[in-house]
Amino acid sequence: MKKTKNIAELQEIARRMRIDVLKMIHLAGSGHPGGSLSAADIIVSLFFSIMNHSPEYKKLDARDKFVLSKGHAAPILYAVLAECGYFPREDLWTLRKLDSHLSGHPYAPSTPGVEVTTGSLGQGLSQANGIALSDRLDKHDTNVYCLMGDGEMQEGQVWEAAMSAAHYKLGSLIAFLDGNELQIDGWVKDIMNVEPLDKKWESFGWHVQRINGHDFTAIMGAVEEAKKVKDKPSMIICNTVKGKGVSFMERLAKWHGTAPNSDELRRALAELGAE
Amino acid sequence: MAVELSLRDFYGKTLVELGKKNPNVVVLDCDLSGSTRTSLFAKEFPARFFNMGVAEQDMIGTAAGLAAGGKIPFASTFAIFATGRGWEQIRQSVCYPQANVKIVASHGGVTVGPDGPSHQAGEDVAIMRAIPGMTVIVPADAYDTAAAVRAAEEFTGPVYIRLTRDKFPVIYEESRKFEIGRATTMKNGSDVTFITCGLMTHAALIAAEKLTQLGKSAAVLDMGTIKPLDEPAVLKAALETGAIVTAEEHNIIGGLGGAVAEAVSGNVPVPVVRVGLPDQYFSSGTPEELLEAAGLTPEHLVEAAMRAINLKRGGKA
Ligand SMILES: Cc1ncc(C[n+]2csc(CCOP(=O)(O)OP(=O)(O)O)c2C)c(N)n1
Ligand SMILES: [Mg+2]
């Protein structure tokens, strides 16, 4: 895949990806717009400017890999994979339908570009660690990226995996935390506080940065920084806005898992400047 | 007395053999590598051994990731922790995507003994069997274990192999080949068939001899693979002997007995008398005491066989 560091170009891709996400979820009649939109700029940065990947590569080739641990953000991953040519864009409109290869949550055997299967929160980081260990055994000079949610931090397995990534000095592992401060039932701090996240990850032996997760320059810079750290896994905590890009969806728990109806879709697409 | 050999010793030795043959074989454990004998592999191949600490969920997930990278992970700990603590990870990260992960657990059943019910797994087969896409194997002795572990390495897809703490009497030859999904006829008979797994296959062979003295002819079918069940073999036994006794060192609910009853009931509905652990927690004790308390002895199997034979003649249970 050709990579770009051009911010305007990345912004334009992210705008189109947000449009696709909303159309997909509207057509499916269900799905998770909030956490797809908050993660959009991170995932676009990874696939269009950071990762060495290509639909042409074979499964066991040396290549960078991405694990979407917060699997409910599948729509944004699917939109990006289609844009990268892993499968035709028309497939996006079959999301969540019987016989579609685009399941409600990422399913590795059916969807090209999906590395492991997620959807049950807390299980992605362990799998990312396993991939990183496998790549190390194969002497691949590659990176594994993993995106988690802040509500997901409440799962115990995340901290088991945090320990083992540090114990095995997985410097090739770079994790992102989509810090949108919301989960399903409300604000993370009210449901079950997870802060101070930077201190937690640091104390677990990780290299930690905190950035604005909607700033492409910051995202690319943080990954550059993380790559310099060879003996520790890296956590990039991203301050994000749930529902980012659609004013009436922003910072509302309601839009975690609600599909926009026709009118809401029209208003959202207008805001995003859809043709 | 038959020779007794440790299943887990043979697991550890076989892992080393596979490790030499295939560089993709990797092993994970949760701080029980001495007990599960994965320590033998760890010593030989330290770079391919991952001790995950006391963190079973993470071990299963990490194994799934290693499998995604083309490795063949064997993940081991005690049966209750592997299947219980890691159940949802096994379901979501391993079986649903058909990750090539082998879970080999020691310390199944009550023969765990003095550690008590917290460490005695009576439900592991049932909860593994309930997961679509899982292959479930319960070897009957040490040679069977080695053969099953080799078969699991050659097989592509998730496998659960249940081992024990205790040594078992040897009933197979060292040259044993394990065919996943195929039962093994240990003895022919005409009045009743014992369908068994694990330690109970040996017990059934003794029971069958005792039955001969009582003028009854019992067949013994070792069902090393609980899932996928060898249905043709089960139905053939039902047709030929007209009565079945299942026996397993596992809860009476959901294990081998359940699987056989499910197969028989819709096809060749003959009496199936199930022998297994009563649906309860036991206590500390010696393996022998616990097997006696649970009714898992050759004597109990003889009784069960007589009951099954009586039922097939229209008698009351
Ligand atoms: C193990 C598990 N429990 C519950 C759920 C249901 N669930 C889906 S999303 C979610 C909240 C996640 O919050 P967060 O991680 O902050 O995600 P984001 O805000 O980025 O969408 C929950 C509880 C799940 N998918 N997995
Ligand atoms: Mg959140």
mmCIF file of N, CA and C in Angstrom, chain A residues 59-60 65 103 105-109 115-117 120 123 125-131 133-135 137-138 155-157 160-161 164 167-168, chain B residues 24 26 47-52 54-59 61-71 85 88-90 92-93 96-98:
data_model
loop_
_atom_site.group_PDB
_atom_site.id
_atom_site.type_symbol
_atom_site.label_atom_id
_atom_site.label_comp_id
_atom_site.label_asym_id
_atom_site.label_seq_id
_atom_site.Cartn_x
_atom_site.Cartn_y
_atom_site.Cartn_z
ATOM 1 N N LYS A 59 -0.859 -14.435 4.227
ATOM 2 C CA LYS A 59 -1.083 -14.449 5.669
ATOM 3 C C LYS A 59 0.220 -14.508 6.484
ATOM 4 N N LEU A 60 1.141 -15.358 6.068
ATOM 5 C CA LEU A 60 2.349 -15.536 6.883
ATOM 6 C C LEU A 60 3.520 -14.662 6.448
ATOM 7 N N LYS A 65 0.526 -5.766 11.435
ATOM 8 C CA LYS A 65 -0.822 -6.293 11.640
ATOM 9 C C LYS A 65 -1.601 -5.436 12.627
ATOM 10 N N SER A 103 -19.460 -9.640 9.312
ATOM 11 C CA SER A 103 -20.247 -9.935 10.502
ATOM 12 C C SER A 103 -20.349 -8.692 11.394
ATOM 13 N N HIS A 105 -19.299 -8.219 14.231
ATOM 14 C CA HIS A 105 -17.995 -8.007 14.863
ATOM 15 C C HIS A 105 -16.938 -8.752 14.047
ATOM 16 N N PRO A 106 -15.685 -8.319 14.093
ATOM 17 C CA PRO A 106 -14.667 -8.864 13.180
ATOM 18 C C PRO A 106 -14.475 -10.381 13.325
ATOM 19 N N TYR A 107 -14.519 -11.055 12.205
ATOM 20 C CA TYR A 107 -14.380 -12.510 12.168
ATOM 21 C C TYR A 107 -13.303 -12.847 11.149
ATOM 22 N N ALA A 108 -12.133 -13.273 11.657
ATOM 23 C CA ALA A 108 -10.963 -13.439 10.797
ATOM 24 C C ALA A 108 -11.185 -14.401 9.617
ATOM 25 N N PRO A 109 -11.819 -15.549 9.825
ATOM 26 C CA PRO A 109 -11.921 -16.485 8.696
ATOM 27 C C PRO A 109 -12.703 -15.935 7.508
ATOM 28 N N GLU A 115 -7.307 -9.883 11.126
ATOM 29 C CA GLU A 115 -6.288 -10.837 11.583
ATOM 30 C C GLU A 115 -6.827 -11.845 12.584
ATOM 31 N N VAL A 116 -7.554 -11.348 13.580
ATOM 32 C CA VAL A 116 -8.090 -12.234 14.612
ATOM 33 C C VAL A 116 -9.533 -11.835 14.895
ATOM 34 N N THR A 117 -10.209 -12.698 15.620
ATOM 35 C CA THR A 117 -11.637 -12.537 15.856
ATOM 36 C C THR A 117 -11.867 -11.852 17.200
ATOM 37 N N SER A 120 -15.906 -9.881 21.812
ATOM 38 C CA SER A 120 -15.980 -10.035 23.252
ATOM 39 C C SER A 120 -14.835 -9.194 23.802
ATOM 40 N N GLN A 123 -10.326 -9.320 24.842
ATOM 41 C CA GLN A 123 -9.602 -10.479 24.308
ATOM 42 C C GLN A 123 -8.599 -10.135 23.209
ATOM 43 N N LEU A 125 -5.970 -7.840 23.115
ATOM 44 C CA LEU A 125 -4.561 -7.583 23.428
ATOM 45 C C LEU A 125 -3.780 -8.893 23.598
ATOM 46 N N SER A 126 -4.385 -9.880 24.234
ATOM 47 C CA SER A 126 -3.703 -11.178 24.367
ATOM 48 C C SER A 126 -3.376 -11.734 22.982
ATOM 49 N N GLN A 127 -4.315 -11.599 22.070
ATOM 50 C CA GLN A 127 -4.093 -12.139 20.726
ATOM 51 C C GLN A 127 -3.010 -11.327 20.006
ATOM 52 N N ALA A 128 -3.022 -10.027 20.205
ATOM 53 C CA ALA A 128 -1.973 -9.187 19.609
ATOM 54 C C ALA A 128 -0.606 -9.596 20.160
ATOM 55 N N ASN A 129 -0.554 -9.889 21.461
ATOM 56 C CA ASN A 129 0.704 -10.360 22.062
ATOM 57 C C ASN A 129 1.159 -11.649 21.392
ATOM 58 N N GLY A 130 0.216 -12.551 21.176
ATOM 59 C CA GLY A 130 0.551 -13.825 20.539
ATOM 60 C C GLY A 130 1.104 -13.613 19.142
ATOM 61 N N ILE A 131 0.515 -12.691 18.404
ATOM 62 C CA ILE A 131 1.017 -12.386 17.053
ATOM 63 C C ILE A 131 2.431 -11.815 17.148
ATOM 64 N N LEU A 133 4.629 -12.311 19.491
ATOM 65 C CA LEU A 133 5.566 -13.389 19.853
ATOM 66 C C LEU A 133 5.871 -14.255 18.636
ATOM 67 N N SER A 134 4.842 -14.530 17.853
ATOM 68 C CA SER A 134 5.016 -15.339 16.653
ATOM 69 C C SER A 134 5.945 -14.627 15.665
ATOM 70 N N ASP A 135 5.720 -13.339 15.459
ATOM 71 C CA ASP A 135 6.577 -12.556 14.558
ATOM 72 C C ASP A 135 8.024 -12.544 15.055
ATOM 73 N N LEU A 137 9.482 -14.940 16.822
ATOM 74 C CA LEU A 137 10.055 -16.264 16.518
ATOM 75 C C LEU A 137 10.446 -16.353 15.044
ATOM 76 N N ASP A 138 9.653 -15.708 14.194
ATOM 77 C CA ASP A 138 9.929 -15.735 12.749
ATOM 78 C C ASP A 138 10.975 -14.683 12.345
ATOM 79 N N GLU A 155 -12.051 -4.884 31.846
ATOM 80 C CA GLU A 155 -11.896 -6.338 31.757
ATOM 81 C C GLU A 155 -10.555 -6.786 32.359
ATOM 82 N N GLY A 156 -10.595 -7.786 33.228
ATOM 83 C CA GLY A 156 -9.376 -8.278 33.864
ATOM 84 C C GLY A 156 -8.338 -8.797 32.889
ATOM 85 N N GLN A 157 -8.802 -9.423 31.815
ATOM 86 C CA GLN A 157 -7.850 -10.022 30.864
ATOM 87 C C GLN A 157 -6.924 -8.970 30.260
ATOM 88 N N GLU A 160 -4.012 -8.796 32.496
ATOM 89 C CA GLU A 160 -3.171 -9.984 32.343
ATOM 90 C C GLU A 160 -2.268 -9.794 31.121
ATOM 91 N N ALA A 161 -2.898 -9.340 30.030
ATOM 92 C CA ALA A 161 -2.154 -9.165 28.773
ATOM 93 C C ALA A 161 -1.160 -8.016 28.896
ATOM 94 N N SER A 164 1.846 -9.503 30.498
ATOM 95 C CA SER A 164 2.670 -10.414 29.693
ATOM 96 C C SER A 164 3.378 -9.683 28.566
ATOM 97 N N HIS A 167 6.337 -8.271 30.257
ATOM 98 C CA HIS A 167 7.239 -9.346 30.685
ATOM 99 C C HIS A 167 8.051 -9.874 29.507
ATOM 100 N N TYR A 168 7.382 -10.039 28.380
ATOM 101 C CA TYR A 168 8.076 -10.558 27.186
ATOM 102 C C TYR A 168 8.685 -9.433 26.333
ATOM 103 N N ASN B 24 7.371 -25.155 14.434
ATOM 104 C CA ASN B 24 6.199 -24.325 14.711
ATOM 105 C C ASN B 24 5.478 -24.698 15.996
ATOM 106 N N VAL B 26 4.801 -24.618 19.658
ATOM 107 C CA VAL B 26 5.152 -23.774 20.805
ATOM 108 C C VAL B 26 4.264 -24.201 21.978
ATOM 109 N N ALA B 47 13.033 -20.925 24.010
ATOM 110 C CA ALA B 47 12.526 -19.785 23.224
ATOM 111 C C ALA B 47 11.117 -20.037 22.711
ATOM 112 N N ARG B 48 10.698 -21.288 22.721
ATOM 113 C CA ARG B 48 9.363 -21.610 22.224
ATOM 114 C C ARG B 48 8.410 -21.966 23.349
ATOM 115 N N PHE B 49 8.818 -21.661 24.576
ATOM 116 C CA PHE B 49 7.961 -21.922 25.732
ATOM 117 C C PHE B 49 7.591 -20.605 26.396
ATOM 118 N N PHE B 50 6.315 -20.416 26.678
ATOM 119 C CA PHE B 50 5.856 -19.169 27.288
ATOM 120 C C PHE B 50 5.096 -19.470 28.572
ATOM 121 N N ASN B 51 5.738 -19.136 29.693
ATOM 122 C CA ASN B 51 5.011 -19.235 30.949
ATOM 123 C C ASN B 51 4.215 -17.948 31.097
ATOM 124 N N MET B 52 2.904 -18.061 31.178
ATOM 125 C CA MET B 52 2.046 -16.883 31.200
ATOM 126 C C MET B 52 1.685 -16.460 32.623
ATOM 127 N N VAL B 54 -0.082 -17.002 36.389
ATOM 128 C CA VAL B 54 -1.408 -17.515 36.749
ATOM 129 C C VAL B 54 -2.456 -16.676 36.033
ATOM 130 N N ALA B 55 -2.595 -16.848 34.734
ATOM 131 C CA ALA B 55 -3.471 -15.991 33.927
ATOM 132 C C ALA B 55 -3.989 -16.801 32.733
ATOM 133 N N GLU B 56 -5.012 -17.584 33.001
ATOM 134 C CA GLU B 56 -5.480 -18.546 32.017
ATOM 135 C C GLU B 56 -6.151 -17.880 30.816
ATOM 136 N N GLN B 57 -6.871 -16.803 31.060
ATOM 137 C CA GLN B 57 -7.555 -16.132 29.952
ATOM 138 C C GLN B 57 -6.529 -15.603 28.958
ATOM 139 N N ASP B 58 -5.494 -14.983 29.506
ATOM 140 C CA ASP B 58 -4.435 -14.434 28.668
ATOM 141 C C ASP B 58 -3.685 -15.550 27.942
ATOM 142 N N MET B 59 -3.506 -16.680 28.625
ATOM 143 C CA MET B 59 -2.804 -17.792 27.970
ATOM 144 C C MET B 59 -3.572 -18.246 26.732
ATOM 145 N N GLY B 61 -5.775 -16.562 24.926
ATOM 146 C CA GLY B 61 -5.739 -15.519 23.903
ATOM 147 C C GLY B 61 -4.389 -15.439 23.211
ATOM 148 N N THR B 62 -3.325 -15.540 24.001
ATOM 149 C CA THR B 62 -1.980 -15.500 23.426
ATOM 150 C C THR B 62 -1.778 -16.693 22.493
ATOM 151 N N ALA B 63 -2.281 -17.841 22.898
ATOM 152 C CA ALA B 63 -2.187 -19.027 22.043
ATOM 153 C C ALA B 63 -2.917 -18.772 20.717
ATOM 154 N N ALA B 64 -4.069 -18.136 20.793
ATOM 155 C CA ALA B 64 -4.816 -17.836 19.561
ATOM 156 C C ALA B 64 -4.006 -16.918 18.652
ATOM 157 N N GLY B 65 -3.329 -15.935 19.243
ATOM 158 C CA GLY B 65 -2.496 -15.025 18.456
ATOM 159 C C GLY B 65 -1.324 -15.748 17.821
ATOM 160 N N LEU B 66 -0.698 -16.644 18.585
ATOM 161 C CA LEU B 66 0.414 -17.436 18.039
ATOM 162 C C LEU B 66 -0.082 -18.300 16.877
ATOM 163 N N ALA B 67 -1.282 -18.839 17.017
ATOM 164 C CA ALA B 67 -1.849 -19.650 15.935
ATOM 165 C C ALA B 67 -2.108 -18.789 14.699
ATOM 166 N N ALA B 68 -2.525 -17.547 14.925
ATOM 167 C CA ALA B 68 -2.746 -16.639 13.788
ATOM 168 C C ALA B 68 -1.436 -16.403 13.036
ATOM 169 N N GLY B 69 -0.328 -16.496 13.748
ATOM 170 C CA GLY B 69 0.981 -16.345 13.118
ATOM 171 C C GLY B 69 1.540 -17.650 12.557
ATOM 172 N N GLY B 70 0.720 -18.697 12.523
ATOM 173 C CA GLY B 70 1.143 -19.952 11.900
ATOM 174 C C GLY B 70 1.792 -20.943 12.846
ATOM 175 N N LYS B 71 1.797 -20.629 14.148
ATOM 176 C CA LYS B 71 2.371 -21.561 15.109
ATOM 177 C C LYS B 71 1.313 -22.597 15.521
ATOM 178 N N ARG B 85 -11.757 -21.137 33.698
ATOM 179 C CA ARG B 85 -11.330 -19.744 33.657
ATOM 180 C C ARG B 85 -11.210 -19.259 32.222
ATOM 181 N N GLU B 88 -14.585 -18.655 27.935
ATOM 182 C CA GLU B 88 -15.071 -17.724 26.912
ATOM 183 C C GLU B 88 -13.976 -17.369 25.908
ATOM 184 N N GLN B 89 -12.727 -17.376 26.390
ATOM 185 C CA GLN B 89 -11.614 -17.150 25.456
ATOM 186 C C GLN B 89 -11.505 -18.329 24.491
ATOM 187 N N ILE B 90 -11.723 -19.527 25.007
ATOM 188 C CA ILE B 90 -11.674 -20.709 24.138
ATOM 189 C C ILE B 90 -12.791 -20.627 23.098
ATOM 190 N N GLN B 92 -14.474 -17.801 22.047
ATOM 191 C CA GLN B 92 -14.426 -16.646 21.146
ATOM 192 C C GLN B 92 -13.137 -16.551 20.330
ATOM 193 N N SER B 93 -11.993 -16.714 21.026
ATOM 194 C CA SER B 93 -10.704 -16.462 20.363
ATOM 195 C C SER B 93 -10.168 -17.709 19.670
ATOM 196 N N TYR B 96 -14.404 -20.296 17.668
ATOM 197 C CA TYR B 96 -15.203 -19.572 16.670
ATOM 198 C C TYR B 96 -14.370 -19.311 15.400
ATOM 199 N N PRO B 97 -13.147 -18.792 15.526
ATOM 200 C CA PRO B 97 -12.346 -18.628 14.299
ATOM 201 C C PRO B 97 -11.560 -19.881 13.907
ATOM 202 N N GLN B 98 -11.769 -20.994 14.601
ATOM 203 C CA GLN B 98 -11.046 -22.240 14.302
ATOM 204 C C GLN B 98 -9.521 -22.044 14.337
#
